[in-house]
Structures are given as C-alpha cells and as structure tokens.
Amino acid sequence: MTEAQWAALEDRIEALLDSHAALREQRHKLQLERDELQERNAELRKRLQGVIERIKRLETETDA
C-alpha cells in the first residue's frame, strides 16, 4: 500500500469511529426518551383506569 492509500484508510477509519460515537450517543438519547415516554404512558394509563373506575361506580350508583 502506498502512503496515500494508508492515509485514506486512516481517514476512513477515523470517520467510521466518529460516526459510531455519534450513533452511540443518539441511541443513548433515544433510549432515555423512550424510557420517559414509557413512564408517562404508565402514569396516563393509571389515571385513565381511575377515571374509568369512577365512571363505572357512578353508573352503578345511578342504576341502584
């Protein structure tokens, strides 16, 4: 291999390593975002279940 080929290969490896680092960072941020959304979803599901239970109680009270 010539010096120019070695330099090009080194440049390509550096670019790949930079891309890898950026993708790892992006993946980490997306995982955090997903975890926050899952937590929010669970909280909303719990609140919605409470609303449904209150509605059912009101329905049974009005039927009685």
PDB file of N, CA, C and O in Angstrom:
ATOM      1  N   MET A   1       0.835  -1.178   0.000  1.00  0.00           N
ATOM      2  CA  MET A   1       0.000   0.000   0.000  1.00  0.00           C
ATOM      3  C   MET A   1       0.886   1.250   0.000  1.00  0.00           C
ATOM      4  O   MET A   1       1.893   1.291   0.677  1.00  0.00           O
ATOM      5  N   THR A   2       0.411   2.227  -0.687  1.00  0.00           N
ATOM      6  CA  THR A   2       1.157   3.478  -0.744  1.00  0.00           C
ATOM      7  C   THR A   2       0.806   4.344   0.465  1.00  0.00           C
ATOM      8  O   THR A   2      -0.181   4.086   1.168  1.00  0.00           O
ATOM      9  N   GLU A   3       1.594   5.366   0.691  1.00  0.00           N
ATOM     10  CA  GLU A   3       1.330   6.292   1.788  1.00  0.00           C
ATOM     11  C   GLU A   3      -0.040   6.940   1.635  1.00  0.00           C
ATOM     12  O   GLU A   3      -0.767   7.111   2.614  1.00  0.00           O
ATOM     13  N   ALA A   4      -0.394   7.284   0.412  1.00  0.00           N
ATOM     14  CA  ALA A   4      -1.693   7.907   0.160  1.00  0.00           C
ATOM     15  C   ALA A   4      -2.827   6.945   0.499  1.00  0.00           C
ATOM     16  O   ALA A   4      -3.851   7.350   1.069  1.00  0.00           O
ATOM     17  N   GLN A   5      -2.668   5.674   0.170  1.00  0.00           N
ATOM     18  CA  GLN A   5      -3.693   4.679   0.485  1.00  0.00           C
ATOM     19  C   GLN A   5      -3.816   4.491   1.998  1.00  0.00           C
ATOM     20  O   GLN A   5      -4.923   4.363   2.526  1.00  0.00           O
ATOM     21  N   TRP A   6      -2.666   4.468   2.687  1.00  0.00           N
ATOM     22  CA  TRP A   6      -2.695   4.340   4.141  1.00  0.00           C
ATOM     23  C   TRP A   6      -3.402   5.548   4.762  1.00  0.00           C
ATOM     24  O   TRP A   6      -4.211   5.400   5.681  1.00  0.00           O
ATOM     25  N   ALA A   7      -3.090   6.725   4.270  1.00  0.00           N
ATOM     26  CA  ALA A   7      -3.707   7.942   4.793  1.00  0.00           C
ATOM     27  C   ALA A   7      -5.218   7.925   4.545  1.00  0.00           C
ATOM     28  O   ALA A   7      -6.008   8.297   5.428  1.00  0.00           O
ATOM     29  N   ALA A   8      -5.618   7.483   3.371  1.00  0.00           N
ATOM     30  CA  ALA A   8      -7.044   7.407   3.055  1.00  0.00           C
ATOM     31  C   ALA A   8      -7.736   6.393   3.956  1.00  0.00           C
ATOM     32  O   ALA A   8      -8.863   6.636   4.437  1.00  0.00           O
ATOM     33  N   LEU A   9      -7.074   5.264   4.191  1.00  0.00           N
ATOM     34  CA  LEU A   9      -7.635   4.242   5.071  1.00  0.00           C
ATOM     35  C   LEU A   9      -7.765   4.774   6.500  1.00  0.00           C
ATOM     36  O   LEU A   9      -8.789   4.573   7.155  1.00  0.00           O
ATOM     37  N   GLU A  10      -6.752   5.457   6.979  1.00  0.00           N
ATOM     38  CA  GLU A  10      -6.804   6.043   8.314  1.00  0.00           C
ATOM     39  C   GLU A  10      -7.931   7.073   8.419  1.00  0.00           C
ATOM     40  O   GLU A  10      -8.659   7.106   9.420  1.00  0.00           O
ATOM     41  N   ASP A  11      -8.076   7.889   7.391  1.00  0.00           N
ATOM     42  CA  ASP A  11      -9.153   8.880   7.381  1.00  0.00           C
ATOM     43  C   ASP A  11     -10.519   8.199   7.426  1.00  0.00           C
ATOM     44  O   ASP A  11     -11.437   8.638   8.140  1.00  0.00           O
ATOM     45  N   ARG A  12     -10.645   7.130   6.664  1.00  0.00           N
ATOM     46  CA  ARG A  12     -11.921   6.396   6.626  1.00  0.00           C
ATOM     47  C   ARG A  12     -12.217   5.758   7.987  1.00  0.00           C
ATOM     48  O   ARG A  12     -13.360   5.799   8.465  1.00  0.00           O
ATOM     49  N   ILE A  13     -11.199   5.200   8.620  1.00  0.00           N
ATOM     50  CA  ILE A  13     -11.380   4.591   9.936  1.00  0.00           C
ATOM     51  C   ILE A  13     -11.781   5.648  10.950  1.00  0.00           C
ATOM     52  O   ILE A  13     -12.698   5.430  11.762  1.00  0.00           O
ATOM     53  N   GLU A  14     -11.132   6.804  10.911  1.00  0.00           N
ATOM     54  CA  GLU A  14     -11.485   7.898  11.821  1.00  0.00           C
ATOM     55  C   GLU A  14     -12.932   8.342  11.605  1.00  0.00           C
ATOM     56  O   GLU A  14     -13.671   8.578  12.565  1.00  0.00           O
ATOM     57  N   ALA A  15     -13.331   8.434  10.358  1.00  0.00           N
ATOM     58  CA  ALA A  15     -14.709   8.835  10.047  1.00  0.00           C
ATOM     59  C   ALA A  15     -15.702   7.799  10.582  1.00  0.00           C
ATOM     60  O   ALA A  15     -16.748   8.155  11.138  1.00  0.00           O
ATOM     61  N   LEU A  16     -15.372   6.537  10.428  1.00  0.00           N
ATOM     62  CA  LEU A  16     -16.250   5.473  10.935  1.00  0.00           C
ATOM     63  C   LEU A  16     -16.326   5.505  12.452  1.00  0.00           C
ATOM     64  O   LEU A  16     -17.413   5.313  13.029  1.00  0.00           O
ATOM     65  N   LEU A  17     -15.202   5.742  13.096  1.00  0.00           N
ATOM     66  CA  LEU A  17     -15.208   5.825  14.557  1.00  0.00           C
ATOM     67  C   LEU A  17     -16.031   7.019  15.034  1.00  0.00           C
ATOM     68  O   LEU A  17     -16.776   6.918  16.019  1.00  0.00           O
ATOM     69  N   ASP A  18     -15.921   8.141  14.336  1.00  0.00           N
ATOM     70  CA  ASP A  18     -16.723   9.307  14.683  1.00  0.00           C
ATOM     71  C   ASP A  18     -18.210   9.024  14.493  1.00  0.00           C
ATOM     72  O   ASP A  18     -19.032   9.378  15.346  1.00  0.00           O
ATOM     73  N   SER A  19     -18.546   8.358  13.398  1.00  0.00           N
ATOM     74  CA  SER A  19     -19.947   8.000  13.147  1.00  0.00           C
ATOM     75  C   SER A  19     -20.458   7.049  14.219  1.00  0.00           C
ATOM     76  O   SER A  19     -21.588   7.194  14.700  1.00  0.00           O
ATOM     77  N   HIS A  20     -19.624   6.107  14.600  1.00  0.00           N
ATOM     78  CA  HIS A  20     -20.002   5.145  15.635  1.00  0.00           C
ATOM     79  C   HIS A  20     -20.278   5.865  16.948  1.00  0.00           C
ATOM     80  O   HIS A  20     -21.290   5.603  17.618  1.00  0.00           O
ATOM     81  N   ALA A  21     -19.408   6.785  17.325  1.00  0.00           N
ATOM     82  CA  ALA A  21     -19.592   7.529  18.570  1.00  0.00           C
ATOM     83  C   ALA A  21     -20.874   8.353  18.517  1.00  0.00           C
ATOM     84  O   ALA A  21     -21.639   8.401  19.501  1.00  0.00           O
ATOM     85  N   ALA A  22     -21.130   8.985  17.393  1.00  0.00           N
ATOM     86  CA  ALA A  22     -22.344   9.792  17.253  1.00  0.00           C
ATOM     87  C   ALA A  22     -23.591   8.913  17.334  1.00  0.00           C
ATOM     88  O   ALA A  22     -24.581   9.288  17.974  1.00  0.00           O
ATOM     89  N   LEU A  23     -23.545   7.755  16.717  1.00  0.00           N
ATOM     90  CA  LEU A  23     -24.698   6.853  16.752  1.00  0.00           C
ATOM     91  C   LEU A  23     -24.926   6.306  18.157  1.00  0.00           C
ATOM     92  O   LEU A  23     -26.079   6.143  18.587  1.00  0.00           O
ATOM     93  N   ARG A  24     -23.854   6.027  18.880  1.00  0.00           N
ATOM     94  CA  ARG A  24     -23.998   5.557  20.262  1.00  0.00           C
ATOM     95  C   ARG A  24     -24.658   6.642  21.119  1.00  0.00           C
ATOM     96  O   ARG A  24     -25.542   6.355  21.928  1.00  0.00           O
ATOM     97  N   GLU A  25     -24.228   7.879  20.936  1.00  0.00           N
ATOM     98  CA  GLU A  25     -24.811   8.997  21.674  1.00  0.00           C
ATOM     99  C   GLU A  25     -26.289   9.156  21.330  1.00  0.00           C
ATOM    100  O   GLU A  25     -27.138   9.321  22.200  1.00  0.00           O
ATOM    101  N   GLN A  26     -26.610   9.077  20.042  1.00  0.00           N
ATOM    102  CA  GLN A  26     -28.002   9.201  19.606  1.00  0.00           C
ATOM    103  C   GLN A  26     -28.846   8.061  20.177  1.00  0.00           C
ATOM    104  O   GLN A  26     -29.965   8.278  20.638  1.00  0.00           O
ATOM    105  N   ARG A  27     -28.309   6.866  20.170  1.00  0.00           N
ATOM    106  CA  ARG A  27     -29.018   5.711  20.719  1.00  0.00           C
ATOM    107  C   ARG A  27     -29.299   5.910  22.202  1.00  0.00           C
ATOM    108  O   ARG A  27     -30.403   5.641  22.688  1.00  0.00           O
ATOM    109  N   HIS A  28     -28.311   6.413  22.923  1.00  0.00           N
ATOM    110  CA  HIS A  28     -28.482   6.656  24.351  1.00  0.00           C
ATOM    111  C   HIS A  28     -29.595   7.680  24.597  1.00  0.00           C
ATOM    112  O   HIS A  28     -30.459   7.476  25.456  1.00  0.00           O
ATOM    113  N   LYS A  29     -29.584   8.761  23.849  1.00  0.00           N
ATOM    114  CA  LYS A  29     -30.617   9.785  23.990  1.00  0.00           C
ATOM    115  C   LYS A  29     -31.994   9.221  23.665  1.00  0.00           C
ATOM    116  O   LYS A  29     -32.978   9.518  24.347  1.00  0.00           O
ATOM    117  N   LEU A  30     -32.070   8.409  22.613  1.00  0.00           N
ATOM    118  CA  LEU A  30     -33.356   7.813  22.240  1.00  0.00           C
ATOM    119  C   LEU A  30     -33.848   6.843  23.305  1.00  0.00           C
ATOM    120  O   LEU A  30     -35.055   6.765  23.570  1.00  0.00           O
ATOM    121  N   GLN A  31     -32.929   6.106  23.929  1.00  0.00           N
ATOM    122  CA  GLN A  31     -33.331   5.196  24.999  1.00  0.00           C
ATOM    123  C   GLN A  31     -33.887   5.979  26.187  1.00  0.00           C
ATOM    124  O   GLN A  31     -34.894   5.577  26.789  1.00  0.00           O
ATOM    125  N   LEU A  32     -33.237   7.097  26.525  1.00  0.00           N
ATOM    126  CA  LEU A  32     -33.744   7.934  27.618  1.00  0.00           C
ATOM    127  C   LEU A  32     -35.126   8.477  27.284  1.00  0.00           C
ATOM    128  O   LEU A  32     -36.038   8.477  28.131  1.00  0.00           O
ATOM    129  N   GLU A  33     -35.288   8.932  26.059  1.00  0.00           N
ATOM    130  CA  GLU A  33     -36.580   9.458  25.624  1.00  0.00           C
ATOM    131  C   GLU A  33     -37.651   8.368  25.672  1.00  0.00           C
ATOM    132  O   GLU A  33     -38.774   8.604  26.136  1.00  0.00           O
ATOM    133  N   ARG A  34     -37.295   7.175  25.218  1.00  0.00           N
ATOM    134  CA  ARG A  34     -38.249   6.059  25.254  1.00  0.00           C
ATOM    135  C   ARG A  34     -38.641   5.724  26.691  1.00  0.00           C
ATOM    136  O   ARG A  34     -39.818   5.513  26.999  1.00  0.00           O
ATOM    137  N   ASP A  35     -37.660   5.717  27.590  1.00  0.00           N
ATOM    138  CA  ASP A  35     -37.958   5.419  28.989  1.00  0.00           C
ATOM    139  C   ASP A  35     -38.894   6.462  29.586  1.00  0.00           C
ATOM    140  O   ASP A  35     -39.825   6.121  30.316  1.00  0.00           O
ATOM    141  N   GLU A  36     -38.662   7.742  29.269  1.00  0.00           N
ATOM    142  CA  GLU A  36     -39.542   8.798  29.757  1.00  0.00           C
ATOM    143  C   GLU A  36     -40.955   8.632  29.205  1.00  0.00           C
ATOM    144  O   GLU A  36     -41.939   8.805  29.930  1.00  0.00           O
ATOM    145  N   LEU A  37     -41.051   8.301  27.922  1.00  0.00           N
ATOM    146  CA  LEU A  37     -42.373   8.116  27.315  1.00  0.00           C
ATOM    147  C   LEU A  37     -43.095   6.908  27.901  1.00  0.00           C
ATOM    148  O   LEU A  37     -44.316   6.954  28.119  1.00  0.00           O
ATOM    149  N   GLN A  38     -42.361   5.841  28.186  1.00  0.00           N
ATOM    150  CA  GLN A  38     -42.989   4.673  28.785  1.00  0.00           C
ATOM    151  C   GLN A  38     -43.487   4.983  30.193  1.00  0.00           C
ATOM    152  O   GLN A  38     -44.574   4.541  30.584  1.00  0.00           O
ATOM    153  N   GLU A  39     -42.719   5.774  30.932  1.00  0.00           N
ATOM    154  CA  GLU A  39     -43.145   6.162  32.275  1.00  0.00           C
ATOM    155  C   GLU A  39     -44.394   7.033  32.214  1.00  0.00           C
ATOM    156  O   GLU A  39     -45.350   6.832  32.965  1.00  0.00           O
ATOM    157  N   ARG A  40     -44.373   7.982  31.292  1.00  0.00           N
ATOM    158  CA  ARG A  40     -45.543   8.855  31.130  1.00  0.00           C
ATOM    159  C   ARG A  40     -46.766   8.045  30.699  1.00  0.00           C
ATOM    160  O   ARG A  40     -47.881   8.278  31.180  1.00  0.00           O
ATOM    161  N   ASN A  41     -46.555   7.098  29.799  1.00  0.00           N
ATOM    162  CA  ASN A  41     -47.639   6.240  29.334  1.00  0.00           C
ATOM    163  C   ASN A  41     -48.236   5.448  30.498  1.00  0.00           C
ATOM    164  O   ASN A  41     -49.462   5.327  30.617  1.00  0.00           O
ATOM    165  N   ALA A  42     -47.376   4.930  31.359  1.00  0.00           N
ATOM    166  CA  ALA A  42     -47.859   4.159  32.506  1.00  0.00           C
ATOM    167  C   ALA A  42     -48.672   5.045  33.450  1.00  0.00           C
ATOM    168  O   ALA A  42     -49.722   4.635  33.960  1.00  0.00           O
ATOM    169  N   GLU A  43     -48.186   6.282  33.676  1.00  0.00           N
ATOM    170  CA  GLU A  43     -48.919   7.209  34.536  1.00  0.00           C
ATOM    171  C   GLU A  43     -50.276   7.548  33.933  1.00  0.00           C
ATOM    172  O   GLU A  43     -51.300   7.565  34.636  1.00  0.00           O
ATOM    173  N   LEU A  44     -50.299   7.818  32.634  1.00  0.00           N
ATOM    174  CA  LEU A  44     -51.569   8.144  31.969  1.00  0.00           C
ATOM    175  C   LEU A  44     -52.523   6.958  31.986  1.00  0.00           C
ATOM    176  O   LEU A  44     -53.736   7.124  32.165  1.00  0.00           O
ATOM    177  N   ARG A  45     -51.988   5.771  31.790  1.00  0.00           N
ATOM    178  CA  ARG A  45     -52.824   4.576  31.827  1.00  0.00           C
ATOM    179  C   ARG A  45     -53.460   4.418  33.208  1.00  0.00           C
ATOM    180  O   ARG A  45     -54.649   4.102  33.333  1.00  0.00           O
ATOM    181  N   LYS A  46     -52.674   4.675  34.252  1.00  0.00           N
ATOM    182  CA  LYS A  46     -53.187   4.565  35.621  1.00  0.00           C
ATOM    183  C   LYS A  46     -54.279   5.607  35.872  1.00  0.00           C
ATOM    184  O   LYS A  46     -55.316   5.291  36.460  1.00  0.00           O
ATOM    185  N   ARG A  47     -54.045   6.839  35.427  1.00  0.00           N
ATOM    186  CA  ARG A  47     -55.055   7.885  35.599  1.00  0.00           C
ATOM    187  C   ARG A  47     -56.331   7.546  34.829  1.00  0.00           C
ATOM    188  O   ARG A  47     -57.446   7.731  35.334  1.00  0.00           O
ATOM    189  N   LEU A  48     -56.169   7.059  33.611  1.00  0.00           N
ATOM    190  CA  LEU A  48     -57.326   6.699  32.796  1.00  0.00           C
ATOM    191  C   LEU A  48     -58.107   5.560  33.437  1.00  0.00           C
ATOM    192  O   LEU A  48     -59.345   5.571  33.444  1.00  0.00           O
ATOM    193  N   GLN A  49     -57.391   4.594  33.990  1.00  0.00           N
ATOM    194  CA  GLN A  49     -58.064   3.487  34.662  1.00  0.00           C
ATOM    195  C   GLN A  49     -58.878   4.013  35.845  1.00  0.00           C
ATOM    196  O   GLN A  49     -59.990   3.551  36.090  1.00  0.00           O
ATOM    197  N   GLY A  50     -58.327   4.990  36.564  1.00  0.00           N
ATOM    198  CA  GLY A  50     -59.057   5.594  37.677  1.00  0.00           C
ATOM    199  C   GLY A  50     -60.327   6.285  37.207  1.00  0.00           C
ATOM    200  O   GLY A  50     -61.389   6.182  37.843  1.00  0.00           O
ATOM    201  N   VAL A  51     -60.244   6.996  36.095  1.00  0.00           N
ATOM    202  CA  VAL A  51     -61.418   7.673  35.539  1.00  0.00           C
ATOM    203  C   VAL A  51     -62.465   6.642  35.135  1.00  0.00           C
ATOM    204  O   VAL A  51     -63.662   6.803  35.419  1.00  0.00           O
ATOM    205  N   ILE A  52     -62.043   5.577  34.500  1.00  0.00           N
ATOM    206  CA  ILE A  52     -62.982   4.523  34.079  1.00  0.00           C
ATOM    207  C   ILE A  52     -63.662   3.904  35.294  1.00  0.00           C
ATOM    208  O   ILE A  52     -64.879   3.676  35.294  1.00  0.00           O
ATOM    209  N   GLU A  53     -62.901   3.660  36.350  1.00  0.00           N
ATOM    210  CA  GLU A  53     -63.483   3.077  37.565  1.00  0.00           C
ATOM    211  C   GLU A  53     -64.499   4.022  38.189  1.00  0.00           C
ATOM    212  O   GLU A  53     -65.564   3.580  38.656  1.00  0.00           O
ATOM    213  N   ARG A  54     -64.204   5.330  38.213  1.00  0.00           N
ATOM    214  CA  ARG A  54     -65.157   6.298  38.765  1.00  0.00           C
ATOM    215  C   ARG A  54     -66.436   6.339  37.933  1.00  0.00           C
ATOM    216  O   ARG A  54     -67.546   6.413  38.478  1.00  0.00           O
ATOM    217  N   ILE A  55     -66.290   6.289  36.628  1.00  0.00           N
ATOM    218  CA  ILE A  55     -67.470   6.282  35.749  1.00  0.00           C
ATOM    219  C   ILE A  55     -68.314   5.040  36.007  1.00  0.00           C
ATOM    220  O   ILE A  55     -69.551   5.121  36.114  1.00  0.00           O
ATOM    221  N   LYS A  56     -67.662   3.893  36.146  1.00  0.00           N
ATOM    222  CA  LYS A  56     -68.407   2.655  36.418  1.00  0.00           C
ATOM    223  C   LYS A  56     -69.131   2.739  37.753  1.00  0.00           C
ATOM    224  O   LYS A  56     -70.277   2.289  37.873  1.00  0.00           O
ATOM    225  N   ARG A  57     -68.468   3.310  38.763  1.00  0.00           N
ATOM    226  CA  ARG A  57     -69.125   3.477  40.066  1.00  0.00           C
ATOM    227  C   ARG A  57     -70.337   4.388  39.957  1.00  0.00           C
ATOM    228  O   ARG A  57     -71.402   4.106  40.528  1.00  0.00           O
ATOM    229  N   LEU A  58     -70.200   5.482  39.222  1.00  0.00           N
ATOM    230  CA  LEU A  58     -71.323   6.394  39.040  1.00  0.00           C
ATOM    231  C   LEU A  58     -72.465   5.703  38.297  1.00  0.00           C
ATOM    232  O   LEU A  58     -73.645   5.917  38.640  1.00  0.00           O
ATOM    233  N   GLU A  59     -72.132   4.882  37.325  1.00  0.00           N
ATOM    234  CA  GLU A  59     -73.174   4.144  36.596  1.00  0.00           C
ATOM    235  C   GLU A  59     -73.910   3.193  37.506  1.00  0.00           C
ATOM    236  O   GLU A  59     -75.142   3.067  37.443  1.00  0.00           O
ATOM    237  N   THR A  60     -73.177   2.488  38.359  1.00  0.00           N
ATOM    238  CA  THR A  60     -73.841   1.530  39.267  1.00  0.00           C
ATOM    239  C   THR A  60     -74.654   2.258  40.321  1.00  0.00           C
ATOM    240  O   THR A  60     -75.713   1.782  40.741  1.00  0.00           O
ATOM    241  N   GLU A  61     -74.187   3.445  40.753  1.00  0.00           N
ATOM    242  CA  GLU A  61     -74.941   4.220  41.744  1.00  0.00           C
ATOM    243  C   GLU A  61     -76.247   4.736  41.130  1.00  0.00           C
ATOM    244  O   GLU A  61     -77.278   4.764  41.814  1.00  0.00           O
ATOM    245  N   THR A  62     -76.224   5.156  39.899  1.00  0.00           N
ATOM    246  CA  THR A  62     -77.439   5.677  39.263  1.00  0.00           C
ATOM    247  C   THR A  62     -78.403   4.546  38.908  1.00  0.00           C
ATOM    248  O   THR A  62     -79.601   4.775  38.840  1.00  0.00           O
ATOM    249  N   ASP A  63     -77.862   3.353  38.679  1.00  0.00           N
ATOM    250  CA  ASP A  63     -78.725   2.205  38.356  1.00  0.00           C
ATOM    251  C   ASP A  63     -79.412   1.667  39.611  1.00  0.00           C
ATOM    252  O   ASP A  63     -80.476   1.064  39.514  1.00  0.00           O
ATOM    253  N   ALA A  64     -78.832   1.887  40.770  1.00  0.00           N
ATOM    254  CA  ALA A  64     -79.378   1.315  42.011  1.00  0.00           C
ATOM    255  C   ALA A  64     -80.539   2.093  42.550  1.00  0.00           C
ATOM    256  O   ALA A  64     -80.953   3.100  42.226  1.00  0.00           O
TER     257      ALA A  64
END
